[in-house]
Short mmCIF file of C-alpha atoms and ligand atoms in Angstrom, two decimals:
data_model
loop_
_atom_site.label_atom_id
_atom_site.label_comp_id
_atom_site.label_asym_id
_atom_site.label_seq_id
_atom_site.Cartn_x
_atom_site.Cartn_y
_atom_site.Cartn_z
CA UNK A 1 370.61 156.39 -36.22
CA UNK A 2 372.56 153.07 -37.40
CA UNK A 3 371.58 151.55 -40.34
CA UNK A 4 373.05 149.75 -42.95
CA UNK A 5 373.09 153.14 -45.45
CA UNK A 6 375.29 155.32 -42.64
CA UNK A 7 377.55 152.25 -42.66
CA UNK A 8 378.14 153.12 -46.56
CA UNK A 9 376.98 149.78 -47.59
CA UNK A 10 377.06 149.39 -51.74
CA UNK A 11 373.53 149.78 -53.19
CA UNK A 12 373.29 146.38 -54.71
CA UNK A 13 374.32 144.83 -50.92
CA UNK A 14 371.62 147.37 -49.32
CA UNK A 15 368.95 145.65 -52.10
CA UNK A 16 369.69 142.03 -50.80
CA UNK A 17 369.29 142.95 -47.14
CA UNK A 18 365.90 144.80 -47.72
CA UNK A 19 364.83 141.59 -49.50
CA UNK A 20 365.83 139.34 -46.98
CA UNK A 21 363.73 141.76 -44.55
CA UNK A 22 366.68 143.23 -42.44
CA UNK A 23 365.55 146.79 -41.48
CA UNK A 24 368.38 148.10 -39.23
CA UNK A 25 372.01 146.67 -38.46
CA UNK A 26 372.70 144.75 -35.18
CA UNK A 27 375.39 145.36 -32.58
CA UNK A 28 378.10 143.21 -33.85
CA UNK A 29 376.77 144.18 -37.34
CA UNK A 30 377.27 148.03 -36.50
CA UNK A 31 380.77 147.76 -34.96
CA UNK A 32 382.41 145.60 -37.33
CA UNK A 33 381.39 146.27 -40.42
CA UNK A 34 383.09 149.78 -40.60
CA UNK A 35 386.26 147.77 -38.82
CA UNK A 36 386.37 145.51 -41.48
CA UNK A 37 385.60 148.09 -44.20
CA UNK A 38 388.93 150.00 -42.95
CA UNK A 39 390.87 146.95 -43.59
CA UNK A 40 391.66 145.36 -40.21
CA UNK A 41 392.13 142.38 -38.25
CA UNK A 42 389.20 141.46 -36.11
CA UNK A 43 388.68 139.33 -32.98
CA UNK A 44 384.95 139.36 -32.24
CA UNK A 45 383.20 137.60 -29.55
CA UNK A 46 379.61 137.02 -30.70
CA UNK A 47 377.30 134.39 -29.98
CA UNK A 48 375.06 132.29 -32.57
CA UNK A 49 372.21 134.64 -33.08
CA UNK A 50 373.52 138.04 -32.99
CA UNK A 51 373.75 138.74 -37.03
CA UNK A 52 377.64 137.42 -36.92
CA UNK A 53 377.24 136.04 -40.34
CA UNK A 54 376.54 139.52 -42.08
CA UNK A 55 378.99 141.20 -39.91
CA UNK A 56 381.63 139.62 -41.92
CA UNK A 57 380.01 138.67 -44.96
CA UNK A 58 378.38 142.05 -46.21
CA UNK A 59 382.01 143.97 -45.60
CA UNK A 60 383.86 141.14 -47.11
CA UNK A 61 381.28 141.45 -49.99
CA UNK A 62 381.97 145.35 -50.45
CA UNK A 63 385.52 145.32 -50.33
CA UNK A 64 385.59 142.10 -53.33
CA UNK A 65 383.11 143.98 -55.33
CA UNK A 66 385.91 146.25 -57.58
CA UNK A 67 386.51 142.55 -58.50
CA UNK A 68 383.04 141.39 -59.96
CA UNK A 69 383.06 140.10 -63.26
CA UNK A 70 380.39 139.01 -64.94
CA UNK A 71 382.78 137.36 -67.55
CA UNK A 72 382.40 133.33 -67.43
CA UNK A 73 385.70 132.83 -67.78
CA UNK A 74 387.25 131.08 -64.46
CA UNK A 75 389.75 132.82 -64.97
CA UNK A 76 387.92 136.01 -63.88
CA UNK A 77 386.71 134.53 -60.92
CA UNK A 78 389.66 133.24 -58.78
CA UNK A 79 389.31 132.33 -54.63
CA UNK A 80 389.86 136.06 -52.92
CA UNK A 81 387.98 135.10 -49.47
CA UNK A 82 387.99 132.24 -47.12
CA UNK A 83 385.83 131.26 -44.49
CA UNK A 84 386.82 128.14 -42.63
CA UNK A 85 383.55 126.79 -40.47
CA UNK A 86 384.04 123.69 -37.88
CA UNK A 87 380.64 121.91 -39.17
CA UNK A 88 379.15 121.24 -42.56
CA UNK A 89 375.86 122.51 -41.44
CA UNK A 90 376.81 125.99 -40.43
CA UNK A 91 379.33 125.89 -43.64
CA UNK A 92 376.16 125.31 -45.93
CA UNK A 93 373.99 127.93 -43.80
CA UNK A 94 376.92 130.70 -43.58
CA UNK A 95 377.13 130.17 -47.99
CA UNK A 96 373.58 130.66 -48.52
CA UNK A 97 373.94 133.94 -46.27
CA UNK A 98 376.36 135.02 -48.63
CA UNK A 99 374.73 134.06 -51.38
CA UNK A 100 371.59 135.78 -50.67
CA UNK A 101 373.59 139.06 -49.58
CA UNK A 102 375.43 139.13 -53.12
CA UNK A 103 372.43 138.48 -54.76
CA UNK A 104 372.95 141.66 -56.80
CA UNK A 105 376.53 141.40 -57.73
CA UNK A 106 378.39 139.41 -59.86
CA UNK A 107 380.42 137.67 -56.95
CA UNK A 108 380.16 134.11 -56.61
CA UNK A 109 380.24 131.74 -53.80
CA UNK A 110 380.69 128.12 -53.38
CA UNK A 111 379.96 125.39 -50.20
CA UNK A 112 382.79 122.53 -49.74
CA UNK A 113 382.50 120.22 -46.54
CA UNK A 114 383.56 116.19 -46.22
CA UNK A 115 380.81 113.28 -46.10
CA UNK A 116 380.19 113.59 -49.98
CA UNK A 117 381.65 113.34 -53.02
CA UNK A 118 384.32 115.46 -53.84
CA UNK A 119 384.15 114.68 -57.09
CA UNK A 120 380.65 116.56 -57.22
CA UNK A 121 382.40 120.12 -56.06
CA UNK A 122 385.21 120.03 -58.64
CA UNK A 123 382.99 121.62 -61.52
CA UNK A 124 381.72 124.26 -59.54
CA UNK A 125 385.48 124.88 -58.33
CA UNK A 126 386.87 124.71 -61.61
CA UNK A 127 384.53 127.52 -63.17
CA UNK A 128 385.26 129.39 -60.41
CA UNK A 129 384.22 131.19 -57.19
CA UNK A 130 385.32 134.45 -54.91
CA UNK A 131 383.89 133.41 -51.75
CA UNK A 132 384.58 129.96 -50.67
CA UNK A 133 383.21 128.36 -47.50
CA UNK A 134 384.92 125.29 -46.34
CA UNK A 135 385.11 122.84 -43.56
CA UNK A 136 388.97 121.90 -43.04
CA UNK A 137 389.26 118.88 -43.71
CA UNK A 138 387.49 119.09 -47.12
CA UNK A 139 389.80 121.87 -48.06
CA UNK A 140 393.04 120.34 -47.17
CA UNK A 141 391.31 117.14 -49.88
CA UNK A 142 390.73 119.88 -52.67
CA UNK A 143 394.13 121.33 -51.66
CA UNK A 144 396.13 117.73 -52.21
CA UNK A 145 394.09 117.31 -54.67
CA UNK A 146 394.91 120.78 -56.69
CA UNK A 147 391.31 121.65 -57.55
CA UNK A 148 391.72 124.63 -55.68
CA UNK A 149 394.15 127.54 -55.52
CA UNK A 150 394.52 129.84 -52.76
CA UNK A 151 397.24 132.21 -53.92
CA UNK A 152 394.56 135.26 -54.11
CA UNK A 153 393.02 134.79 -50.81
CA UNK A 154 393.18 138.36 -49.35
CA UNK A 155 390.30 137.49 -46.64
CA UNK A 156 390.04 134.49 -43.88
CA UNK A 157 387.45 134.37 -41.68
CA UNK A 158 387.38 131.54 -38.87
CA UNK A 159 383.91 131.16 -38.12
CA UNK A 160 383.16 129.57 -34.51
CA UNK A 161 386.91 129.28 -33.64
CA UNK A 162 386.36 127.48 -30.30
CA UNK A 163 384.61 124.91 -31.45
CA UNK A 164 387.07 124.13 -34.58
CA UNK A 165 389.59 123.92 -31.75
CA UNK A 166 386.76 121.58 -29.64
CA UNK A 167 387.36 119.15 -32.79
CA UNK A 168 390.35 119.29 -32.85
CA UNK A 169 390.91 121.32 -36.76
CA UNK A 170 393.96 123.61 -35.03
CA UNK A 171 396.74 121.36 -37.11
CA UNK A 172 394.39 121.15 -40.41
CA UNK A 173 394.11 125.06 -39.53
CA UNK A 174 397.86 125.68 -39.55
CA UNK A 175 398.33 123.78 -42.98
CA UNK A 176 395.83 125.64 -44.31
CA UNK A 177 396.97 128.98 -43.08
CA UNK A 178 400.24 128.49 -44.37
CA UNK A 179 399.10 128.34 -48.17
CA UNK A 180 397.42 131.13 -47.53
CA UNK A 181 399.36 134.96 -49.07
CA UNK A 182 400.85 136.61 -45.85
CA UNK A 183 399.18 139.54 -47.00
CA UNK A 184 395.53 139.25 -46.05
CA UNK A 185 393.13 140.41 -43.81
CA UNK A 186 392.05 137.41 -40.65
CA UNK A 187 388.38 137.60 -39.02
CA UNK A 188 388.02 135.64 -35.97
CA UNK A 189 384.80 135.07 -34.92
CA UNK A 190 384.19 133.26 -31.42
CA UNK A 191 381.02 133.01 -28.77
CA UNK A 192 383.46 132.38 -25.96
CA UNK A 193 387.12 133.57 -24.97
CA UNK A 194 389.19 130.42 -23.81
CA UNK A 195 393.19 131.05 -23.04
CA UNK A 196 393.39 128.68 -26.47
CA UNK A 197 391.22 131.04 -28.56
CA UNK A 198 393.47 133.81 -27.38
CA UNK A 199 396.64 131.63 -27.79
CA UNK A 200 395.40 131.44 -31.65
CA UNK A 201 394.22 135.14 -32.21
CA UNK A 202 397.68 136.15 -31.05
CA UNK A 203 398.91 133.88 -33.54
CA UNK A 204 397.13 134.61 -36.69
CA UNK A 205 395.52 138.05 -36.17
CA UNK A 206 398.17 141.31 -37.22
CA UNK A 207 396.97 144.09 -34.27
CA UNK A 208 393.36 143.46 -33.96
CA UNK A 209 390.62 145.12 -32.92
CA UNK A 210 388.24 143.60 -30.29
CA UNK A 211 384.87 143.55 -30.57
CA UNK A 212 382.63 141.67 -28.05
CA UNK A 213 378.78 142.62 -28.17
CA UNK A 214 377.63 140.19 -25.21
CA UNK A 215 379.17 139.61 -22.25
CA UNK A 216 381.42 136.14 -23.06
CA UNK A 217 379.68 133.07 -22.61
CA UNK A 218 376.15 135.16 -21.27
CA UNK A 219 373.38 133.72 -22.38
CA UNK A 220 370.23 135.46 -23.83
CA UNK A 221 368.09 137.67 -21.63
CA UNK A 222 365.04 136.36 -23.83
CA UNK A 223 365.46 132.70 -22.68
CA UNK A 224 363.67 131.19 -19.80
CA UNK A 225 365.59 128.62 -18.90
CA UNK A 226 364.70 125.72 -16.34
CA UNK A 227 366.00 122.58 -14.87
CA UNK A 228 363.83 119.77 -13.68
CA UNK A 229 365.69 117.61 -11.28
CA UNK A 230 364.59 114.25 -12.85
CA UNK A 231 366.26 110.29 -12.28
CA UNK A 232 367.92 109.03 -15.33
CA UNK A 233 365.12 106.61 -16.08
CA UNK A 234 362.58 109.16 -16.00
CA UNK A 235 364.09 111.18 -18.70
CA UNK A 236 362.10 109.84 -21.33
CA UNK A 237 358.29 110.17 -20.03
CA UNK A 238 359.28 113.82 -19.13
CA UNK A 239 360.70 114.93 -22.42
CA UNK A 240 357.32 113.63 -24.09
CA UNK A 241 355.07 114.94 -21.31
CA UNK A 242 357.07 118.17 -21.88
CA UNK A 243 356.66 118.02 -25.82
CA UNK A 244 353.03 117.63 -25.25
CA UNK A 245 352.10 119.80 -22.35
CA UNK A 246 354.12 122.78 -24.19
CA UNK A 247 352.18 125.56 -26.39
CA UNK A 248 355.74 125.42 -28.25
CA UNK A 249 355.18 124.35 -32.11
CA UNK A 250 358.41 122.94 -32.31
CA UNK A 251 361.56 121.57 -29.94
CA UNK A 252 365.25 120.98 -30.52
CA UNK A 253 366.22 118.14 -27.89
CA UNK A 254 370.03 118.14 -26.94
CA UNK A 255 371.67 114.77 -25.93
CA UNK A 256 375.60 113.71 -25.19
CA UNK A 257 375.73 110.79 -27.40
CA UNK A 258 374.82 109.80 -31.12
CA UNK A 259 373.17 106.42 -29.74
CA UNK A 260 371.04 108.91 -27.09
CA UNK A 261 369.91 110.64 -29.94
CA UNK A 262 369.08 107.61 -32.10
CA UNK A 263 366.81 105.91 -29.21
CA UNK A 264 364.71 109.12 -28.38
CA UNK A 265 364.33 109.56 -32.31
CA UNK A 266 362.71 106.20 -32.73
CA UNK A 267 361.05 106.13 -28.88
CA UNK A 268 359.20 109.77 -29.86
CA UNK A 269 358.21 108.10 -33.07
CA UNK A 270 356.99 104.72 -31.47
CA UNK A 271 354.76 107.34 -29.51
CA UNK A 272 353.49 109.24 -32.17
CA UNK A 273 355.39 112.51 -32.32
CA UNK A 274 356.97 114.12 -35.82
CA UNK A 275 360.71 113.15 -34.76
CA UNK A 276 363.89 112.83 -36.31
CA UNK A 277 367.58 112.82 -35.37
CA UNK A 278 370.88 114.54 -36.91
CA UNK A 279 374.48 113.19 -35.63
CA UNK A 280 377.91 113.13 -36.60
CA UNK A 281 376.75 108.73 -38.28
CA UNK A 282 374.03 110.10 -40.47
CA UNK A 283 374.53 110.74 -44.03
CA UNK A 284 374.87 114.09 -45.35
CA UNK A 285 372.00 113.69 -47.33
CA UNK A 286 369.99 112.42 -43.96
CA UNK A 287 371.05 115.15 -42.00
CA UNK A 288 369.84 117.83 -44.33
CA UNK A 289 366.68 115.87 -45.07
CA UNK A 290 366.10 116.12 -41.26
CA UNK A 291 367.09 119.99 -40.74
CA UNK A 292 364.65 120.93 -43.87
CA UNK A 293 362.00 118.76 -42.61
CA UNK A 294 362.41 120.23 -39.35
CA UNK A 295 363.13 124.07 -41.02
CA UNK A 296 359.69 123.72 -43.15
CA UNK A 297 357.43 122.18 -40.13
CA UNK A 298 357.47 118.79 -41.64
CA UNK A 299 358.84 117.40 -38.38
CA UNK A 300 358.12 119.05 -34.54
CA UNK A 301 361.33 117.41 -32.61
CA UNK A 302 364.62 117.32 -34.03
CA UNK A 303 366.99 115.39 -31.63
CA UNK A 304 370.87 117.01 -31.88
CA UNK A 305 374.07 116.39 -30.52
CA UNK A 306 375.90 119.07 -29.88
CA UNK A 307 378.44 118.87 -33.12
CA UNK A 308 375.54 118.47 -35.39
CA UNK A 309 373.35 121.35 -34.35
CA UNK A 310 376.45 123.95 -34.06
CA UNK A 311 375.54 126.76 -36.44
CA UNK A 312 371.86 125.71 -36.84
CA UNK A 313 370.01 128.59 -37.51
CA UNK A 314 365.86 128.18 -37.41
CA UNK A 315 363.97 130.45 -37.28
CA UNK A 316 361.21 131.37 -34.53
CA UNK A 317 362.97 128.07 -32.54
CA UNK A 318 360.73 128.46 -29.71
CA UNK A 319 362.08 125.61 -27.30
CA UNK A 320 365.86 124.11 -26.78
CA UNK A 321 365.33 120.76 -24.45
CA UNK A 322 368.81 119.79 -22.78
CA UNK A 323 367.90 115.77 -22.51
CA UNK A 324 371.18 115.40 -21.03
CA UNK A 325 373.06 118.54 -20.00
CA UNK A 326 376.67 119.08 -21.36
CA UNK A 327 379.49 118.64 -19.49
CA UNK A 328 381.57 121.35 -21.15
CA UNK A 329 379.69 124.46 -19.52
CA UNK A 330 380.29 126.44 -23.12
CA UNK A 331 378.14 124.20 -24.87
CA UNK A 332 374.94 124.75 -22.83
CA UNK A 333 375.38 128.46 -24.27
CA UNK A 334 375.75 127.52 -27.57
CA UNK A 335 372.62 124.74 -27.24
CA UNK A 336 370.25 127.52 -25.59
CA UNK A 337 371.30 130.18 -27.92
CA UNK A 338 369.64 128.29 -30.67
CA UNK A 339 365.93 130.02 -29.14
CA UNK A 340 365.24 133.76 -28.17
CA UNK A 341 367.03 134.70 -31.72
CA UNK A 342 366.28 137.63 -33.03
CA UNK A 343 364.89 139.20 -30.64
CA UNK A 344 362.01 136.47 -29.92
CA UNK A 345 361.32 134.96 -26.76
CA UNK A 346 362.49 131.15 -26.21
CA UNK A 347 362.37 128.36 -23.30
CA UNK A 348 365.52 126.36 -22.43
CA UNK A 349 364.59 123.02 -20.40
CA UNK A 350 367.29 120.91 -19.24
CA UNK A 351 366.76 117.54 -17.85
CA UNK A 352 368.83 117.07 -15.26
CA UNK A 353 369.49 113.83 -13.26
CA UNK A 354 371.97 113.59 -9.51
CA UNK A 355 374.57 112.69 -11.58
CA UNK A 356 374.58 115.56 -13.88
CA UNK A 357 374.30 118.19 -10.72
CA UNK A 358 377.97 118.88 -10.58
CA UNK A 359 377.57 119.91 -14.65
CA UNK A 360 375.25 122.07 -14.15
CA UNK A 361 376.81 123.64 -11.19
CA UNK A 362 379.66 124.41 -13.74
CA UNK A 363 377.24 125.91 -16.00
CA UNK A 364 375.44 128.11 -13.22
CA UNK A 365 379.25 129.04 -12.51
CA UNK A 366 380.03 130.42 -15.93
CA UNK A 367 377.09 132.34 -17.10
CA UNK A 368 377.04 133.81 -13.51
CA UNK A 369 373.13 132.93 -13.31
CA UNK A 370 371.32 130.78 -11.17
CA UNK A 371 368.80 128.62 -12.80
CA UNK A 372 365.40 127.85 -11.61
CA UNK A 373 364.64 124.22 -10.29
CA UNK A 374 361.17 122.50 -11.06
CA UNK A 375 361.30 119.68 -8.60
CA UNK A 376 358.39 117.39 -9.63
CA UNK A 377 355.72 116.28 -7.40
CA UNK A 378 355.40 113.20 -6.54
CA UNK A 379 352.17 110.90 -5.82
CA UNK A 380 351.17 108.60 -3.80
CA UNK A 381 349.49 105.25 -5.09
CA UNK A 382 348.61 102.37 -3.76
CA UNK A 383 351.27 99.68 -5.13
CA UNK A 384 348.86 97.31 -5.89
CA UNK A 385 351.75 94.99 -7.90
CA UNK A 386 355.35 94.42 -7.75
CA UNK A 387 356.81 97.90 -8.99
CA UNK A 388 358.85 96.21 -11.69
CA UNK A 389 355.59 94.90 -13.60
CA UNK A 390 354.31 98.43 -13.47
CA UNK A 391 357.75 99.84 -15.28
CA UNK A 392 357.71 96.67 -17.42
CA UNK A 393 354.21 97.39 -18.68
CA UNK A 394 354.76 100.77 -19.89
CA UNK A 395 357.46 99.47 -22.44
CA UNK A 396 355.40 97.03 -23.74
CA UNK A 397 353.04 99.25 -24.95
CA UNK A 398 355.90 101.58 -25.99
CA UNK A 399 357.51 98.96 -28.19
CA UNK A 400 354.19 97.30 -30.08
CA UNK A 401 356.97 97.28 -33.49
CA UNK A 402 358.80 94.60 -32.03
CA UNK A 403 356.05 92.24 -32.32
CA UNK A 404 357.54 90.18 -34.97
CA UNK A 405 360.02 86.88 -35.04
CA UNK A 406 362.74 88.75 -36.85
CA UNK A 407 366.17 89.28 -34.83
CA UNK A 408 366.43 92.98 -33.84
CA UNK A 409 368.89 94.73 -33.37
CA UNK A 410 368.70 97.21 -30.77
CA UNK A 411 371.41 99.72 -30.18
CA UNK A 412 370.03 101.10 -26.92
CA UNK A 413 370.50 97.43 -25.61
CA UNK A 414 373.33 96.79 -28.02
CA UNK A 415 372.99 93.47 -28.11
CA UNK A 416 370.61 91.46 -30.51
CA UNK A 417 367.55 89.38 -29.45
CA UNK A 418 364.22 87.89 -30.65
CA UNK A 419 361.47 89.91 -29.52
CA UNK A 420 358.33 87.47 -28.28
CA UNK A 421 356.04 89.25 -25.56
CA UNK A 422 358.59 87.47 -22.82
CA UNK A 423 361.32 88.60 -24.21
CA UNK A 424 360.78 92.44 -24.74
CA UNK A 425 359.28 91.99 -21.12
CA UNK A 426 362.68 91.29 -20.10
CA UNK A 427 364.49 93.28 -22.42
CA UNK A 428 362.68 96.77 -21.76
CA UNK A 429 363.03 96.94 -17.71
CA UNK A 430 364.55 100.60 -17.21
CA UNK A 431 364.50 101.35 -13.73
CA UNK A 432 362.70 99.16 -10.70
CA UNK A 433 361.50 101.71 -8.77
CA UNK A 434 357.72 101.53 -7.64
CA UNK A 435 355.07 103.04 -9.46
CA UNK A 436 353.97 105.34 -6.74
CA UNK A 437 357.39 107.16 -6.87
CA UNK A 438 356.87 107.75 -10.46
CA UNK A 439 356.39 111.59 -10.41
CA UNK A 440 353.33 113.07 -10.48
CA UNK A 441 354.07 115.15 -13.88
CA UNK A 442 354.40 112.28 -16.09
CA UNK A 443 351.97 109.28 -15.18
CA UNK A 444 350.27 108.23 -17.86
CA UNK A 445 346.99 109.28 -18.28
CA UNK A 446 345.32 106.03 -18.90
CA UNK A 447 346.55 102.68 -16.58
CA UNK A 448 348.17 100.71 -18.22
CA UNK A 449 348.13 96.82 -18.36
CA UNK A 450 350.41 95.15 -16.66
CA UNK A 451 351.48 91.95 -18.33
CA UNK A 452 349.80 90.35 -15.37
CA UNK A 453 346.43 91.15 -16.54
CA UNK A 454 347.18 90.36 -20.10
P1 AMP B 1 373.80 134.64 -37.28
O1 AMP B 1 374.13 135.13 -35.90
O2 AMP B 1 374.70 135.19 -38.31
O3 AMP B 1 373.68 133.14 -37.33
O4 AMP B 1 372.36 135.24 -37.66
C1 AMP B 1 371.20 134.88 -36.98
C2 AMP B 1 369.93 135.22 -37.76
O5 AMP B 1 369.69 136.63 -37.76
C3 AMP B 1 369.94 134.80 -39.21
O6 AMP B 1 368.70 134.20 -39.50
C4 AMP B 1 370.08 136.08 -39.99
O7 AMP B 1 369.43 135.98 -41.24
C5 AMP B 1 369.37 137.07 -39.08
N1 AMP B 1 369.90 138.44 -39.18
C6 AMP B 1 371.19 138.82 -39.28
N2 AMP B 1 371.30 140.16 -39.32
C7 AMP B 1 370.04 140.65 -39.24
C8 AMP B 1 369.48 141.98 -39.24
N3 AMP B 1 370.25 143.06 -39.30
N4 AMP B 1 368.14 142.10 -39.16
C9 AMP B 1 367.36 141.01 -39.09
N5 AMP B 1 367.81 139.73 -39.09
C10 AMP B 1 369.14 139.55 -39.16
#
């Protein structure tokens, strides 16, 4: 049987996984780790979810333990391995995995990404660290800036390769690579295989091996995924018809843009739910706030775009909602594989309007699975009023904050304007279609005044 003792792990790494409740290795965990042991190159296709993170971290640990110290001295404790991550959120998650897997050694390891001080990571730097995880473009500051020296790097690991090429890192990657010793050992890690990923494995990796442990861009047998064929306008009421019709404690809610996200936050908030955003305009402060709010329970629906949420890792995520599906078929993989982790059992939702079809046609194309449709039923009422004073009352009682004589801004509308009861009237009209095409699923429960009967 395969478990972490056959694959001659040190005794003091073997103590941190017990603790952190890992009984048995996974797949990518049982072929690379002896790879990696044995000094080579790797190129390993693994998706978000499958234990990547200790496939690289706990051999990378074993082979820098000769160099240990437990001597304060920085001088004992100089950079040895590297591992270059596209997003400050997986950066800070793949360092506490490390962290918690040396646990019982005397290696350190140290978190630099951009949107804070750098002045706050010098002293850390400065007394010195083995394992250093970095975002790019932080490193190249700390670089210019000569708080860090990476003369002794004998390890590099690119975490999530595709998407640092998605964002466009591959010339902050070649600076980097070229301070780097020649001598060293590269890990790529990768969930899918574009000709670019391949074009920079050939470059940087000495006679790999290849490792894949799913088939490239597959998605999770343990997802149940869905599609509701919705209009545009409609979006909304479904997502928090969905959030409340579903036995799921908590959702993740995908959208394209970081003003999407933004709206939905406030609109799920206006109606009562436990919401919060993360995007690339929030703080880093705000955006951990909001993951550790969301990690603990604190909040149920964290609303994501796609370059915020790479590399989240929560656990028991039992429900990814695409609120607007992506129109790079790769990143519907990486979105879904956020549920069904571990082993557990997750629902995938995506929301999917006519104009979106052709997307997820794309997506259908590439993980070579057809997904079901939920068409929603739709009812027939009498249409007792014009249809656009039945869509205009279910703003109003959706935006009761505005009630006030202060200019608001609203970025949804992006323009400014001075709410009064005729004014939001106006302002809040989202679609004119009559109330009795309104789908079934999602009317609300109680009627709703129309500003007519006010
Ligand atoms: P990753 O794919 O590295 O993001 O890991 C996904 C999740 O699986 C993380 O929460 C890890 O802590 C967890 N994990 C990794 N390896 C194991 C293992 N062998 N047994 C149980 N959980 C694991």
């Amino acid at each position: 049987m395969n478990t972490f003792a056959n694959l001659n792990l040190a005794p003091e790494l073997l103590r941190a996984l017990t603790e952190s409740g890992y009984t048995l290795p996974t797949p990518i965990q049982t072929q690379a780790i002896p790879l990696v042991l044995n000094g080579r190159d790797l190129m390993a296709g693994a998706q978000t979810g499958t234990g990547k993170t200790a496939a690289f971290a706990l051999p990378m640990l074993q082979k820098l333990l000769p160099h240990a110290s437990s001597s304060p001295s920085p001088a004992r404790h100089v950079v040895r391995a590297l591992i270059l991550v596209p997003t400050r959120e997986l950066a800070i998650q793949v360092e506490a995995s490390v962290k918690a897997y040396a646990k019982y050694t005397h290696l350190r390891s140290l978190v630099v990404f951009g949107g804070v001080d750098i002045k706050t990571q010098i002293p850390s730097l400065r007394a010195g660290v083995e394992i250093l995880v970095a975002t790019p473009g932080r490193l190249l500051d700390h670089i210019e800036q000569k708080t860090v020296q990476l003369n002794q790097v004998q390890m590099l690991v690119l975490d999530e390769a595709d998407r640092m090429l998605d964002m466009g890192f591959m010339p902050d990657l070649k600076r980097i690579l070229a301070l780097l010793p020649s001598l060293r050992q590269n890990l790529m890690f990768s969930a899918t295989f574009s000709n670019e990923i391949k074009k920079l494995s050939s470059e940087f990796l000495v006679n790999p091996e290849l490792i894949e442990v799913a088939r490239s861009n597959a998605t999770s047998a343990n997802v149940t995924q869905k599609v509701y064929l919705v209009d545009h306008a409609d979006k909304h009421a479904l997502l928090a018809t969905l959030l409340r019709g579903s036995n799921a404690a908590q959702a993740l809610v995908f959208t394209k843009t970081k003003l999407t996200a933004s709206r939905i936050a406030r609109q799920l908030q206006r109606e009562g739910f436990t919401a919060d955003a993360i995007h690339g305009d929030k703080s880093q402060l705000e955006r951990m706030q909001a993951l550790d709010a969301f990690k603990s329970g604190k909040i149920t629906v964290l609303i994501a775009t796609d370059v915020a949420a790479r590399g989240l890792d929560i656990d028991q995520l039992p429900m990814v909602i695409n609120y607007e599906i992506p129109s790079a078929p790769e990143d519907y993989v990486h979105r879904i594989g956020r549920t069904g982790r571990g082993g557990a059992f997750g629902n995938a939702v995506s929301l999917v309007s006519s104009d979106e079809e052709k997307y997820l046609l794309e997506i259908e194309k590439l993980i070579k699975t057809q997904i079901e449709r939920v068409s929603l039923p739709k009812v027939e009422l009498p249409v007792a009023k014009p249809a656009v004073h039945a869509e205009r009352s279910v703003e109003l009682r959706m935006r009761p904050a505005h009630n006030t004589k202060k200019p608001v801004h609203d970025a949804w509308f992006n323009k400014p304007y001075e709410p009064s009861v005729t004014t939001r009237i106006e302002e809040v009209v989202v679609s004119s279609r009559p109330r009795s095409q309104i789908p079934a699923l999602f009317m609300p429960k109680k009627t709703i005044a129309t500003d007519a009967e006010n």
